[in-house]
Amino acid sequence: MRNKLIYFIFLTIAFTSMIQSCQNETSINFKRYYVNGKGLYEKNCQNCHGSDGKGLGTLYPPLTDSSYLNLKRNKLACIIRNGQTGTVRVNNIAYDGIMPGNQTLADIDIAQVIVYITNSFGNKQDFYDSEFAKNDLVKCK
Amino acid sequence: MKKVVLVAIASLIFQSCVNTSERKLPILGEREPVEKTVDGKLLIDTIYQTVPAFSYFNQDSIPVTNKDFDNKIYVTDFFFTSCNTICPIMHRNMLNVYTKFKGNPKVKFLSHTIDIKYDLPSKLKSYVSKLGIEGNQWEFVHGSRDSIFGIAAKSYLVSAFEDSADPQGLVHQGWFILVDTKKQLRGAYDGTKEDQVNQLMKDMELLLKEEFDNEE
């Protein structure tokens, strides 16, 4: 009986720690992406979009429109890499400037920037790893 | 003993007060001493560098000259509308300064484009309205290549030039230059740094006091 109890406790501990380590790996990955994404954002995006993601007047659109980001989730990677022209509506305001592309950013860099943007400035969206970015980037027009 | 300490503290406070109210902005740039004779006595006066006459077209295609800045203090910088490096940061900061002094008839702003080919007044107008600026307290001006690059280097001491090695072909510094009513340079602030822009706002208050307080 006593042996059984010890065995049971051991098993429970082993099992929960296994689950927890799995969870931790995702959250560690998320944090890694987020932190790296912040650095990349500061270098490549912040000049125009601002440290608070609010953009500038109607020259540069804000990144605070969660529904826009959600709607364009699978297009964000292409927009970051190739830039964008034409009119976009963000928070129901029209912006018609030219966004330059970032050809030097690798797939994983772009994924990290996306994780940072979609989880800052009041946004809260799911994890987006480099595999997602790779798949989305193949479909760029 | 107590009294001595008290007096010491009081005088310290007094002195610190005197110092702040007497703080005056320096005059920047070249200077040369000139000798002149007044009432038979030889006096030495200093002549400071001033901004010469200029004439440009603003965002409304209206000529803007140095006369529009007479009896005013102004802040000036160099930028171009398609610049995506330091210009957005500069004008995000300048917008804060503008908002603070908006409607003050003694204060003006002057932004020169260095993209002579592309930033024609119509282009500037669209930039200005997107920035949310109305009226002419903040002038965005277009001029000839020589006049803009010349006045940048010689008069405002800001480096700006065309460079084919740069991805955008244009290189310039992000200084905000503060000019007084005598067209003398009174301060230079890095327009990309928030703390320096805050200092600019403080110094503008100081300069306004120096220039206009005796008037009334």
CSV table of C-alpha atoms in Angstrom, one decimal:
chain,number,residue,atom,x,y,z
A,1,MET,CA,0.0,0.0,0.0
A,2,ARG,CA,2.7,2.5,1.0
A,3,ASN,CA,4.8,1.6,-2.1
A,4,LYS,CA,1.7,2.2,-4.3
A,5,LEU,CA,1.2,5.6,-2.8
A,6,ILE,CA,4.8,6.6,-3.4
A,7,TYR,CA,4.6,5.3,-6.9
A,8,PHE,CA,1.4,7.3,-7.5
A,9,ILE,CA,2.9,10.5,-6.1
A,10,PHE,CA,5.9,10.1,-8.3
A,11,LEU,CA,3.9,9.5,-11.3
A,12,THR,CA,1.7,12.6,-10.7
A,13,ILE,CA,4.8,14.8,-10.3
A,14,ALA,CA,6.4,13.4,-13.4
A,15,PHE,CA,3.3,13.8,-15.4
A,16,THR,CA,2.5,17.4,-14.3
A,17,SER,CA,6.1,18.5,-14.8
A,18,MET,CA,6.0,17.1,-18.3
A,19,ILE,CA,2.9,19.0,-19.2
A,20,GLN,CA,4.3,22.1,-17.6
A,21,SER,CA,7.6,21.9,-19.5
A,22,CYS,CA,5.6,21.7,-22.7
A,23,GLN,CA,3.6,24.8,-21.8
A,24,ASN,CA,6.7,26.6,-20.8
A,25,GLU,CA,8.4,25.9,-24.1
A,26,THR,CA,5.5,27.6,-26.0
A,27,SER,CA,5.5,30.6,-23.7
A,28,ILE,CA,9.3,30.8,-23.8
A,29,ASN,CA,9.2,30.8,-27.5
A,30,PHE,CA,6.5,33.4,-27.5
A,31,LYS,CA,8.6,35.6,-25.2
A,32,ARG,CA,11.7,35.1,-27.4
A,33,TYR,CA,9.8,36.1,-30.5
A,34,TYR,CA,8.3,39.1,-28.7
A,35,VAL,CA,11.6,40.4,-27.3
A,36,ASN,CA,13.4,39.9,-30.6
A,37,GLY,CA,10.4,41.4,-32.4
A,38,LYS,CA,10.6,44.5,-30.3
A,39,GLY,CA,14.2,45.1,-31.3
A,40,LEU,CA,13.4,44.6,-34.9
A,41,TYR,CA,10.4,46.9,-34.6
A,42,GLU,CA,12.5,49.6,-33.1
A,43,LYS,CA,15.0,49.4,-36.0
A,44,ASN,CA,12.7,48.9,-38.9
A,45,CYS,CA,9.2,50.2,-38.1
A,46,GLN,CA,9.3,52.7,-35.2
A,47,ASN,CA,10.4,55.7,-37.1
A,48,CYS,CA,7.1,56.0,-38.9
A,49,HIS,CA,4.7,54.0,-36.7
A,50,GLY,CA,6.0,55.3,-33.4
A,51,SER,CA,7.1,53.7,-30.2
A,52,ASP,CA,3.4,53.6,-29.1
A,53,GLY,CA,2.2,52.3,-32.5
A,54,LYS,CA,0.1,55.4,-33.0
A,55,GLY,CA,1.6,56.3,-36.4
A,56,LEU,CA,1.7,60.1,-37.3
A,57,GLY,CA,-1.3,62.1,-38.4
A,58,THR,CA,-2.7,60.5,-41.5
A,59,LEU,CA,0.8,60.1,-42.9
A,60,TYR,CA,1.5,56.8,-41.3
A,61,PRO,CA,-1.3,54.5,-40.1
A,62,PRO,CA,-1.4,53.3,-36.5
A,63,LEU,CA,-1.0,49.7,-35.6
A,64,THR,CA,-3.7,49.8,-32.9
A,65,ASP,CA,-6.6,48.5,-35.1
A,66,SER,CA,-6.9,44.9,-33.8
A,67,SER,CA,-9.6,44.0,-36.2
A,68,TYR,CA,-7.6,45.2,-39.2
A,69,LEU,CA,-4.6,43.2,-38.0
A,70,ASN,CA,-6.8,40.1,-37.4
A,71,LEU,CA,-8.4,40.4,-40.8
A,72,LYS,CA,-5.0,40.8,-42.6
A,73,ARG,CA,-3.2,38.3,-40.3
A,74,ASN,CA,-2.1,36.1,-43.3
A,75,LYS,CA,-1.1,39.1,-45.3
A,76,LEU,CA,1.0,40.9,-42.7
A,77,ALA,CA,4.2,39.0,-43.6
A,78,CYS,CA,3.9,40.1,-47.3
A,79,ILE,CA,3.2,43.7,-46.3
A,80,ILE,CA,6.2,43.8,-44.1
A,81,ARG,CA,8.5,42.3,-46.7
A,82,ASN,CA,7.3,44.0,-49.9
A,83,GLY,CA,5.7,47.1,-48.5
A,84,GLN,CA,2.3,48.5,-49.6
A,85,THR,CA,0.9,51.1,-51.9
A,86,GLY,CA,-2.6,52.3,-52.4
A,87,THR,CA,-5.3,53.3,-49.9
A,88,VAL,CA,-5.7,51.4,-46.7
A,89,ARG,CA,-8.4,52.0,-44.1
A,90,VAL,CA,-7.3,51.7,-40.5
A,91,ASN,CA,-9.6,52.6,-37.6
A,92,ASN,CA,-11.9,53.8,-40.5
A,93,ILE,CA,-9.5,56.5,-41.6
A,94,ALA,CA,-7.9,56.4,-45.1
A,95,TYR,CA,-4.1,56.3,-45.5
A,96,ASP,CA,-2.6,56.6,-49.0
A,97,GLY,CA,1.1,56.8,-48.4
A,98,ILE,CA,3.7,54.4,-49.6
A,99,MET,CA,5.1,51.8,-47.1
A,100,PRO,CA,8.6,50.7,-48.1
A,101,GLY,CA,9.4,47.0,-48.0
A,102,ASN,CA,12.0,45.3,-45.8
A,103,GLN,CA,13.7,42.8,-48.1
A,104,THR,CA,16.5,42.2,-45.7
A,105,LEU,CA,14.3,40.6,-43.0
A,106,ALA,CA,14.3,36.8,-42.9
A,107,ASP,CA,11.1,34.8,-42.4
A,108,ILE,CA,11.8,34.4,-38.7
A,109,ASP,CA,12.5,38.1,-38.3
A,110,ILE,CA,9.1,38.9,-39.9
A,111,ALA,CA,7.4,36.4,-37.7
A,112,GLN,CA,9.0,38.0,-34.6
A,113,VAL,CA,7.9,41.5,-35.7
A,114,ILE,CA,4.3,40.2,-36.2
A,115,VAL,CA,4.3,38.6,-32.8
A,116,TYR,CA,5.4,41.9,-31.3
A,117,ILE,CA,3.0,44.1,-33.2
A,118,THR,CA,0.0,41.8,-32.7
A,119,ASN,CA,0.7,41.7,-29.0
A,120,SER,CA,1.5,45.3,-28.3
A,121,PHE,CA,-0.4,48.6,-28.5
A,122,GLY,CA,-3.5,47.0,-27.1
A,123,ASN,CA,-3.5,44.0,-29.4
A,124,LYS,CA,-3.6,40.5,-28.2
A,125,GLN,CA,-3.4,37.7,-30.8
A,126,ASP,CA,-2.1,34.2,-31.1
A,127,PHE,CA,1.5,33.1,-31.5
A,128,TYR,CA,2.8,33.3,-35.1
A,129,ASP,CA,6.0,31.3,-35.8
A,130,SER,CA,8.4,31.3,-38.7
A,131,GLU,CA,6.6,28.4,-40.3
A,132,PHE,CA,3.5,30.5,-40.5
A,133,ALA,CA,5.5,33.3,-42.0
A,134,LYS,CA,7.1,31.0,-44.5
A,135,ASN,CA,3.7,29.7,-45.7
A,136,ASP,CA,2.3,33.2,-45.9
A,137,LEU,CA,5.3,34.6,-47.8
A,138,VAL,CA,5.0,32.0,-50.5
A,139,LYS,CA,1.6,33.4,-51.3
A,140,CYS,CA,2.7,37.0,-51.7
A,141,LYS,CA,1.5,38.6,-54.9
B,1,MET,CA,25.3,78.0,15.1
B,2,LYS,CA,21.8,77.4,14.0
B,3,LYS,CA,21.6,81.0,12.7
B,4,VAL,CA,24.7,80.6,10.6
B,5,VAL,CA,23.2,77.5,8.9
B,6,LEU,CA,19.9,79.3,8.4
B,7,VAL,CA,21.7,82.2,6.8
B,8,ALA,CA,23.8,79.9,4.6
B,9,ILE,CA,20.7,78.1,3.4
B,10,ALA,CA,18.8,81.3,2.8
B,11,SER,CA,21.6,82.8,0.7
B,12,LEU,CA,21.9,79.5,-1.3
B,13,ILE,CA,18.2,79.6,-2.1
B,14,PHE,CA,18.5,83.3,-3.0
B,15,GLN,CA,21.4,82.6,-5.3
B,16,SER,CA,19.8,79.8,-7.0
B,17,CYS,CA,16.8,82.0,-7.7
B,18,VAL,CA,19.0,84.7,-9.2
B,19,ASN,CA,20.8,82.3,-11.4
B,20,THR,CA,17.7,80.9,-13.0
B,21,SER,CA,16.2,84.2,-13.8
B,22,GLU,CA,19.4,85.5,-15.3
B,23,ARG,CA,20.0,82.5,-17.5
B,24,LYS,CA,20.3,83.6,-21.0
B,25,LEU,CA,20.7,81.5,-24.1
B,26,PRO,CA,24.1,81.7,-25.9
B,27,ILE,CA,24.5,83.2,-29.3
B,28,LEU,CA,25.8,80.5,-31.7
B,29,GLY,CA,27.8,80.7,-34.9
B,30,GLU,CA,30.6,82.9,-36.2
B,31,ARG,CA,31.4,86.2,-34.6
B,32,GLU,CA,33.8,89.0,-35.3
B,33,PRO,CA,34.9,92.0,-33.2
B,34,VAL,CA,34.5,95.4,-34.8
B,35,GLU,CA,36.1,98.5,-33.6
B,36,LYS,CA,34.2,101.7,-33.8
B,37,THR,CA,34.6,105.2,-32.5
B,38,VAL,CA,31.9,106.7,-30.4
B,39,ASP,CA,32.4,110.2,-29.0
B,40,GLY,CA,36.2,109.9,-29.6
B,41,LYS,CA,36.5,106.7,-27.7
B,42,LEU,CA,37.4,103.4,-29.4
B,43,LEU,CA,34.9,100.7,-28.6
B,44,ILE,CA,34.9,97.0,-29.5
B,45,ASP,CA,31.6,95.5,-30.5
B,46,THR,CA,30.9,91.9,-31.5
B,47,ILE,CA,29.0,91.1,-34.6
B,48,TYR,CA,27.2,87.8,-34.5
B,49,GLN,CA,26.3,85.6,-37.4
B,50,THR,CA,22.7,86.2,-38.7
B,51,VAL,CA,20.4,84.5,-41.1
B,52,PRO,CA,20.4,86.4,-44.4
B,53,ALA,CA,17.4,87.3,-46.5
B,54,PHE,CA,15.6,84.4,-48.2
B,55,SER,CA,12.6,83.8,-50.4
B,56,TYR,CA,10.9,80.5,-50.9
B,57,PHE,CA,7.5,79.1,-51.8
B,58,ASN,CA,5.4,77.5,-49.0
B,59,GLN,CA,2.8,74.7,-49.0
B,60,ASP,CA,0.2,77.1,-50.4
B,61,SER,CA,2.6,78.2,-53.2
B,62,ILE,CA,2.8,81.6,-51.6
B,63,PRO,CA,6.2,83.3,-51.4
B,64,VAL,CA,7.7,83.2,-47.9
B,65,THR,CA,10.6,85.5,-47.0
B,66,ASN,CA,12.7,86.5,-44.0
B,67,LYS,CA,10.2,89.4,-43.5
B,68,ASP,CA,7.5,86.9,-42.5
B,69,PHE,CA,9.7,86.1,-39.5
B,70,ASP,CA,10.5,89.6,-38.5
B,71,ASN,CA,9.8,90.3,-34.8
B,72,LYS,CA,9.2,86.6,-34.2
B,73,ILE,CA,11.3,83.8,-32.9
B,74,TYR,CA,11.3,80.6,-35.0
B,75,VAL,CA,12.4,77.0,-35.1
B,76,THR,CA,13.7,75.6,-38.3
B,77,ASP,CA,14.7,72.3,-39.7
B,78,PHE,CA,15.5,70.4,-42.9
B,79,PHE,CA,13.6,67.3,-44.1
B,80,PHE,CA,11.8,65.7,-47.1
B,81,THR,CA,8.4,64.2,-47.3
B,82,SER,CA,9.4,60.7,-48.5
B,83,CYS,CA,12.1,60.3,-45.9
B,84,ASN,CA,11.5,57.3,-43.6
B,85,THR,CA,14.5,57.5,-41.4
B,86,ILE,CA,14.8,60.5,-39.0
B,87,CYS,CA,12.1,62.8,-40.5
B,88,PRO,CA,9.1,61.1,-39.0
B,89,ILE,CA,10.7,61.2,-35.6
B,90,MET,CA,11.6,64.8,-36.0
B,91,HIS,CA,8.2,65.9,-37.1
B,92,ARG,CA,6.5,63.8,-34.5
B,93,ASN,CA,8.5,65.8,-32.0
B,94,MET,CA,8.1,69.1,-33.8
B,95,LEU,CA,4.4,68.6,-33.8
B,96,ASN,CA,4.5,68.5,-30.0
B,97,VAL,CA,6.4,71.8,-29.9
B,98,TYR,CA,4.0,73.3,-32.5
B,99,THR,CA,1.0,72.2,-30.4
B,100,LYS,CA,2.5,73.9,-27.3
B,101,PHE,CA,3.0,77.2,-29.1
B,102,LYS,CA,0.1,77.0,-31.4
B,103,GLY,CA,-1.6,80.4,-31.9
B,104,ASN,CA,1.3,82.3,-30.4
B,105,PRO,CA,1.9,85.2,-32.8
B,106,LYS,CA,5.5,85.6,-31.7
B,107,VAL,CA,6.4,82.0,-32.7
B,108,LYS,CA,6.8,80.5,-36.1
B,109,PHE,CA,8.1,77.2,-37.5
B,110,LEU,CA,10.0,76.8,-40.8
B,111,SER,CA,10.7,73.4,-42.4
B,112,HIS,CA,12.8,73.3,-45.6
B,113,THR,CA,12.5,70.4,-47.9
B,114,ILE,CA,15.8,69.2,-49.4
B,115,ASP,CA,14.1,67.0,-52.0
B,116,ILE,CA,14.0,69.8,-54.6
B,117,LYS,CA,12.9,67.6,-57.5
B,118,TYR,CA,9.9,65.9,-55.8
B,119,ASP,CA,8.7,68.0,-52.9
B,120,LEU,CA,6.9,70.7,-54.9
B,121,PRO,CA,4.5,72.9,-52.9
B,122,SER,CA,1.6,70.7,-53.9
B,123,LYS,CA,3.4,67.7,-52.4
B,124,LEU,CA,4.2,69.7,-49.3
B,125,LYS,CA,0.5,70.7,-49.0
B,126,SER,CA,-0.6,67.1,-48.9
B,127,TYR,CA,2.1,66.3,-46.3
B,128,VAL,CA,1.1,69.2,-44.2
B,129,SER,CA,-2.6,68.4,-44.2
B,130,LYS,CA,-1.8,64.7,-43.4
B,131,LEU,CA,0.3,66.0,-40.5
B,132,GLY,CA,-2.8,67.8,-39.3
B,133,ILE,CA,-1.4,71.4,-39.8
B,134,GLU,CA,-3.5,74.3,-40.9
B,135,GLY,CA,-2.7,78.0,-41.4
B,136,ASN,CA,0.8,79.4,-41.8
B,137,GLN,CA,2.3,79.4,-38.3
B,138,TRP,CA,4.3,76.4,-39.5
B,139,GLU,CA,5.7,77.0,-43.0
B,140,PHE,CA,7.0,74.2,-45.2
B,141,VAL,CA,9.1,75.6,-47.9
B,142,HIS,CA,10.5,74.7,-51.3
B,143,GLY,CA,13.4,76.6,-52.9
B,144,SER,CA,16.2,76.2,-55.4
B,145,ARG,CA,18.8,73.6,-54.7
B,146,ASP,CA,21.6,76.1,-54.1
B,147,SER,CA,19.6,78.3,-51.8
B,148,ILE,CA,18.3,75.5,-49.6
B,149,PHE,CA,21.6,73.6,-49.3
B,150,GLY,CA,23.5,76.9,-49.0
B,151,ILE,CA,21.3,78.3,-46.2
B,152,ALA,CA,21.5,75.0,-44.4
B,153,ALA,CA,25.3,74.8,-44.3
B,154,LYS,CA,26.2,78.5,-44.0
B,155,SER,CA,23.4,80.0,-42.0
B,156,TYR,CA,21.8,77.3,-39.9
B,157,LEU,CA,25.0,75.2,-39.6
B,158,VAL,CA,23.0,72.0,-40.5
B,159,SER,CA,24.6,69.5,-42.7
B,160,ALA,CA,22.4,68.4,-45.7
B,161,PHE,CA,23.5,67.1,-49.0
B,162,GLU,CA,22.7,64.8,-51.9
B,163,ASP,CA,24.5,61.5,-51.7
B,164,SER,CA,24.1,58.8,-54.4
B,165,ALA,CA,25.4,56.2,-51.9
B,166,ASP,CA,22.4,56.7,-49.6
B,167,PRO,CA,19.3,54.5,-50.4
B,168,GLN,CA,17.2,57.6,-50.6
B,169,GLY,CA,19.8,59.8,-52.2
B,170,LEU,CA,19.6,62.5,-49.5
B,171,VAL,CA,21.5,62.9,-46.3
B,172,HIS,CA,20.7,65.4,-43.6
B,173,GLN,CA,21.0,66.1,-39.9
B,174,GLY,CA,18.0,66.3,-37.6
B,175,TRP,CA,18.8,69.6,-35.8
B,176,PHE,CA,16.1,71.9,-34.7
B,177,ILE,CA,17.6,75.4,-34.8
B,178,LEU,CA,16.2,78.2,-32.6
B,179,VAL,CA,16.4,81.7,-34.2
B,180,ASP,CA,15.7,85.0,-32.3
B,181,THR,CA,14.2,88.3,-33.6
B,182,LYS,CA,17.6,89.5,-34.6
B,183,LYS,CA,18.0,86.4,-36.8
B,184,GLN,CA,20.7,85.1,-34.5
B,185,LEU,CA,21.1,81.4,-33.8
B,186,ARG,CA,20.3,80.8,-30.1
B,187,GLY,CA,20.1,77.0,-29.8
B,188,ALA,CA,20.5,73.7,-31.7
B,189,TYR,CA,18.6,70.6,-30.5
B,190,ASP,CA,18.6,67.0,-31.8
B,191,GLY,CA,15.1,66.7,-33.2
B,192,THR,CA,15.1,62.9,-32.8
B,193,LYS,CA,15.7,63.0,-29.0
B,194,GLU,CA,12.8,63.7,-26.7
B,195,ASP,CA,14.9,65.2,-23.9
B,196,GLN,CA,16.5,67.7,-26.2
B,197,VAL,CA,13.1,68.6,-27.7
B,198,ASN,CA,11.8,69.2,-24.2
B,199,GLN,CA,14.8,71.5,-23.6
B,200,LEU,CA,14.0,73.4,-26.8
B,201,MET,CA,10.5,74.1,-25.4
B,202,LYS,CA,12.0,75.4,-22.2
B,203,ASP,CA,14.5,77.5,-24.1
B,204,MET,CA,11.8,79.0,-26.3
B,205,GLU,CA,9.9,80.2,-23.2
B,206,LEU,CA,13.2,81.7,-22.0
B,207,LEU,CA,13.8,83.4,-25.3
B,208,LEU,CA,10.3,84.8,-25.5
B,209,LYS,CA,10.8,86.3,-22.1
B,210,GLU,CA,14.1,87.9,-23.2
B,211,GLU,CA,12.7,89.2,-26.4
B,212,PHE,CA,9.3,90.5,-25.5
B,213,ASP,CA,9.1,91.0,-21.7
B,214,ASN,CA,10.6,94.5,-21.8
B,215,GLU,CA,8.2,95.6,-24.6
B,216,GLU,CA,5.1,95.7,-22.6
